[in-house]
C-alpha positions as CSV (number, residue, x, y, z in Angstrom):
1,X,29.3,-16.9,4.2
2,X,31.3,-15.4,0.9
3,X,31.4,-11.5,-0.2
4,X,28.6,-11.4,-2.2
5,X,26.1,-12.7,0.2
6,X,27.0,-10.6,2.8
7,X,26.8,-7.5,0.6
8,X,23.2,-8.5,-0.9
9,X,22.0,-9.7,2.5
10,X,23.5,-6.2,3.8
11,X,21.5,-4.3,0.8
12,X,18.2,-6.3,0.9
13,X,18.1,-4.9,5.3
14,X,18.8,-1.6,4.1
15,X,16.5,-1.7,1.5
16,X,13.9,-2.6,4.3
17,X,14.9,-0.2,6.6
18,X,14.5,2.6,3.6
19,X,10.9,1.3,2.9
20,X,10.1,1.3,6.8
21,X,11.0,4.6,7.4
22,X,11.2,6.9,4.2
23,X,7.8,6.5,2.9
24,X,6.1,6.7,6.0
25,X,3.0,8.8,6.9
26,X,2.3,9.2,10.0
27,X,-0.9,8.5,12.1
28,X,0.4,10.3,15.4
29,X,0.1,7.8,18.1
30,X,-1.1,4.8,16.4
31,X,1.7,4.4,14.4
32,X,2.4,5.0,10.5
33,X,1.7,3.9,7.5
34,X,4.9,2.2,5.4
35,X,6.6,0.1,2.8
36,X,7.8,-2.5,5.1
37,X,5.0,-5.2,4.4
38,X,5.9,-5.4,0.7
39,X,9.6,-5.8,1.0
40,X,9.2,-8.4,3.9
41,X,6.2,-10.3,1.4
42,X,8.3,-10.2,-1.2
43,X,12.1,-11.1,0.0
44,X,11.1,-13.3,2.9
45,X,10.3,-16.0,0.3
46,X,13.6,-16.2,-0.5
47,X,15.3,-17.3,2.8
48,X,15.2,-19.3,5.6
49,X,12.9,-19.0,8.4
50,X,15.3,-18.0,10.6
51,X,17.1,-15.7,8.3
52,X,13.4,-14.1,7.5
53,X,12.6,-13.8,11.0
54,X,15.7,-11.7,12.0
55,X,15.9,-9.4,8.3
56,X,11.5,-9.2,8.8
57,X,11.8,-7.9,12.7
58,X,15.1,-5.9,13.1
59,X,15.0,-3.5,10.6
60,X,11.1,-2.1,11.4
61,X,11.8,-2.0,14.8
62,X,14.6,-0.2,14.2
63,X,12.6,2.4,12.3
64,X,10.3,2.5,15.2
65,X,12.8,4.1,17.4
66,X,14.5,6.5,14.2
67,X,10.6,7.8,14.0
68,X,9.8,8.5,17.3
69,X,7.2,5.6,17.5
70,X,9.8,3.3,20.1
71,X,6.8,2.3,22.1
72,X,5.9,0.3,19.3
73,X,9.4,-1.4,18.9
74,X,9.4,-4.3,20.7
75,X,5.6,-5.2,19.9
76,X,7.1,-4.6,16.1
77,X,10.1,-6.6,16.6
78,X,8.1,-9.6,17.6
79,X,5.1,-9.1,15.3
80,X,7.3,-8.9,12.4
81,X,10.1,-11.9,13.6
82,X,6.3,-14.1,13.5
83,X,6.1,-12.4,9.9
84,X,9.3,-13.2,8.8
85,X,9.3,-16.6,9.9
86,X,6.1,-17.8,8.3
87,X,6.6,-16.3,5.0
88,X,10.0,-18.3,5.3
89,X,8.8,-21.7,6.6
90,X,5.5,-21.3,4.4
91,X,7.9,-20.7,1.3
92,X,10.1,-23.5,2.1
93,X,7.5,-26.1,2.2
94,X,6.2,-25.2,-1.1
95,X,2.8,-23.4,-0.1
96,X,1.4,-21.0,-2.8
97,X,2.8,-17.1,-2.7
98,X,-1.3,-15.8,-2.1
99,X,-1.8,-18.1,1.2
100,X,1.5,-17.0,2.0
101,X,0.8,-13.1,1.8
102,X,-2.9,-14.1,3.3
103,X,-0.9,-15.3,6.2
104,X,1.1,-13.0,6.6
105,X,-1.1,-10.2,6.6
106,X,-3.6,-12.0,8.9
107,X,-0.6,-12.1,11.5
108,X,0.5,-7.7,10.5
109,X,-3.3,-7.2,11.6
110,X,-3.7,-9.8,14.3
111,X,-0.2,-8.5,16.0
112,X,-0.8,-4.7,15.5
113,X,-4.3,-4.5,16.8
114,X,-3.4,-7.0,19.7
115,X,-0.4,-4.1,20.7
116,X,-2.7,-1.4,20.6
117,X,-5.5,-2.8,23.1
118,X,-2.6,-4.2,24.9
119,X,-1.2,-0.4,24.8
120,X,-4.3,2.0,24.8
121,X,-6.7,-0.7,26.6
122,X,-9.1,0.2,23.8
123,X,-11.3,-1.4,21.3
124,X,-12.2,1.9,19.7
125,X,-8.4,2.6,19.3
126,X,-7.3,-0.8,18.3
127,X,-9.9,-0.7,15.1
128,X,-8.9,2.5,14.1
129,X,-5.1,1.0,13.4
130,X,-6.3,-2.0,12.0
131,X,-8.3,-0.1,9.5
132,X,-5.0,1.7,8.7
133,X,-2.7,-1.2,8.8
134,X,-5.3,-3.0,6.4
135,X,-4.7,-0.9,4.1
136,X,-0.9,-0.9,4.2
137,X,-1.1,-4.7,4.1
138,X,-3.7,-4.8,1.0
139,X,-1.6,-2.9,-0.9
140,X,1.4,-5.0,0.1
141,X,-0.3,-8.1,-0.7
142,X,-1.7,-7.2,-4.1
143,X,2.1,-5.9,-4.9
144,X,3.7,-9.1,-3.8
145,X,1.6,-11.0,-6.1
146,X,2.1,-8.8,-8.9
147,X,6.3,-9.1,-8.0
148,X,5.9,-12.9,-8.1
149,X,6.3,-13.5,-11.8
150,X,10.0,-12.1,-11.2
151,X,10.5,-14.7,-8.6
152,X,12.6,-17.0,-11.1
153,X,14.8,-14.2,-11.8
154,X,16.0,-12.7,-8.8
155,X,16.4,-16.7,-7.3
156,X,18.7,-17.1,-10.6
157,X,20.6,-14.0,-9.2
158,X,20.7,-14.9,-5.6
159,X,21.6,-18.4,-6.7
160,X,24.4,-16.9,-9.0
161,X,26.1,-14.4,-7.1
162,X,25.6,-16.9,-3.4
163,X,27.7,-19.3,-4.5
């Protein structure tokens, strides 16, 4: 692995990490609201499934901990490694960027309101978050498809400066 790819692999976790914890509003115990979706939607397609699946799960569940919301980490870590990797495998095999987000999202929702019964042992509780996360994830989706038409360009860069 050269220089420049570490660097820009370095800067796109970071970026992550910034858009997982920085903009975040909290929703006391259930969580908070973030950037994370649309970074992870929108750089995911660009890598490998395993690459995607490490940069989509560390860096949130990181953030988990940095916010005080650790009991969420590991459920986080694996919800988003699922994330990460089927953005990656779905990219790589050619399948259009909406069924990708779709996907994506579906999983973000499925995971998340799976945790919270799991955590909470409530229904009540669990649709409460999901009506939270769905928003996050709308929002991420609609972005992500409005960043597509730029796709060209930064996989010109990436291609360019990964030599």
């Amino acid at each position: 692995m050269n220089r420049r790819k570490i660097i820009l692999t370095g800067l796109a976790w970071l970026t992550l990490l910034g858009f997982t914890a920085i903009p975040a509003v909290s929703l006391g115990n259930l969580g908070y609201i973030n950037g994370c979706d649309l970074v992870i939607m929108a750089a995911c397609v660009f890598m490998k499934p395993s690459i995607a699946m490490l940069y989509a799960s560390t860096a949130p569940a990181l953030a988990d901990l940095l916010l005080g919301h650790g009991v969420f980490s590991p459920y986080t870590f694996v919800i988003r490694a699922l994330q990460g990797w089927l953005i990656g495998f779905m990219a790589q095999k050619g399948v259009r960027r909406i069924s990708i987000v779709l996907v994506s999202g579906c999983v973000v929702l499925f995971g998340y309101a799976a945790a919270t019964l799991i955590m909470y042992g409530s229904w009540q509780v669990a649709l409460t978050e999901t009506l939270y996360n769905l928003i996050q994830v709308v929002i991420a989706i609609i972005a992500s498809l409005l960043l597509q038409r730029y796709d060209n360009t930064i996989r010109d860069y990436i291609d360019k400066n990964t030599e």
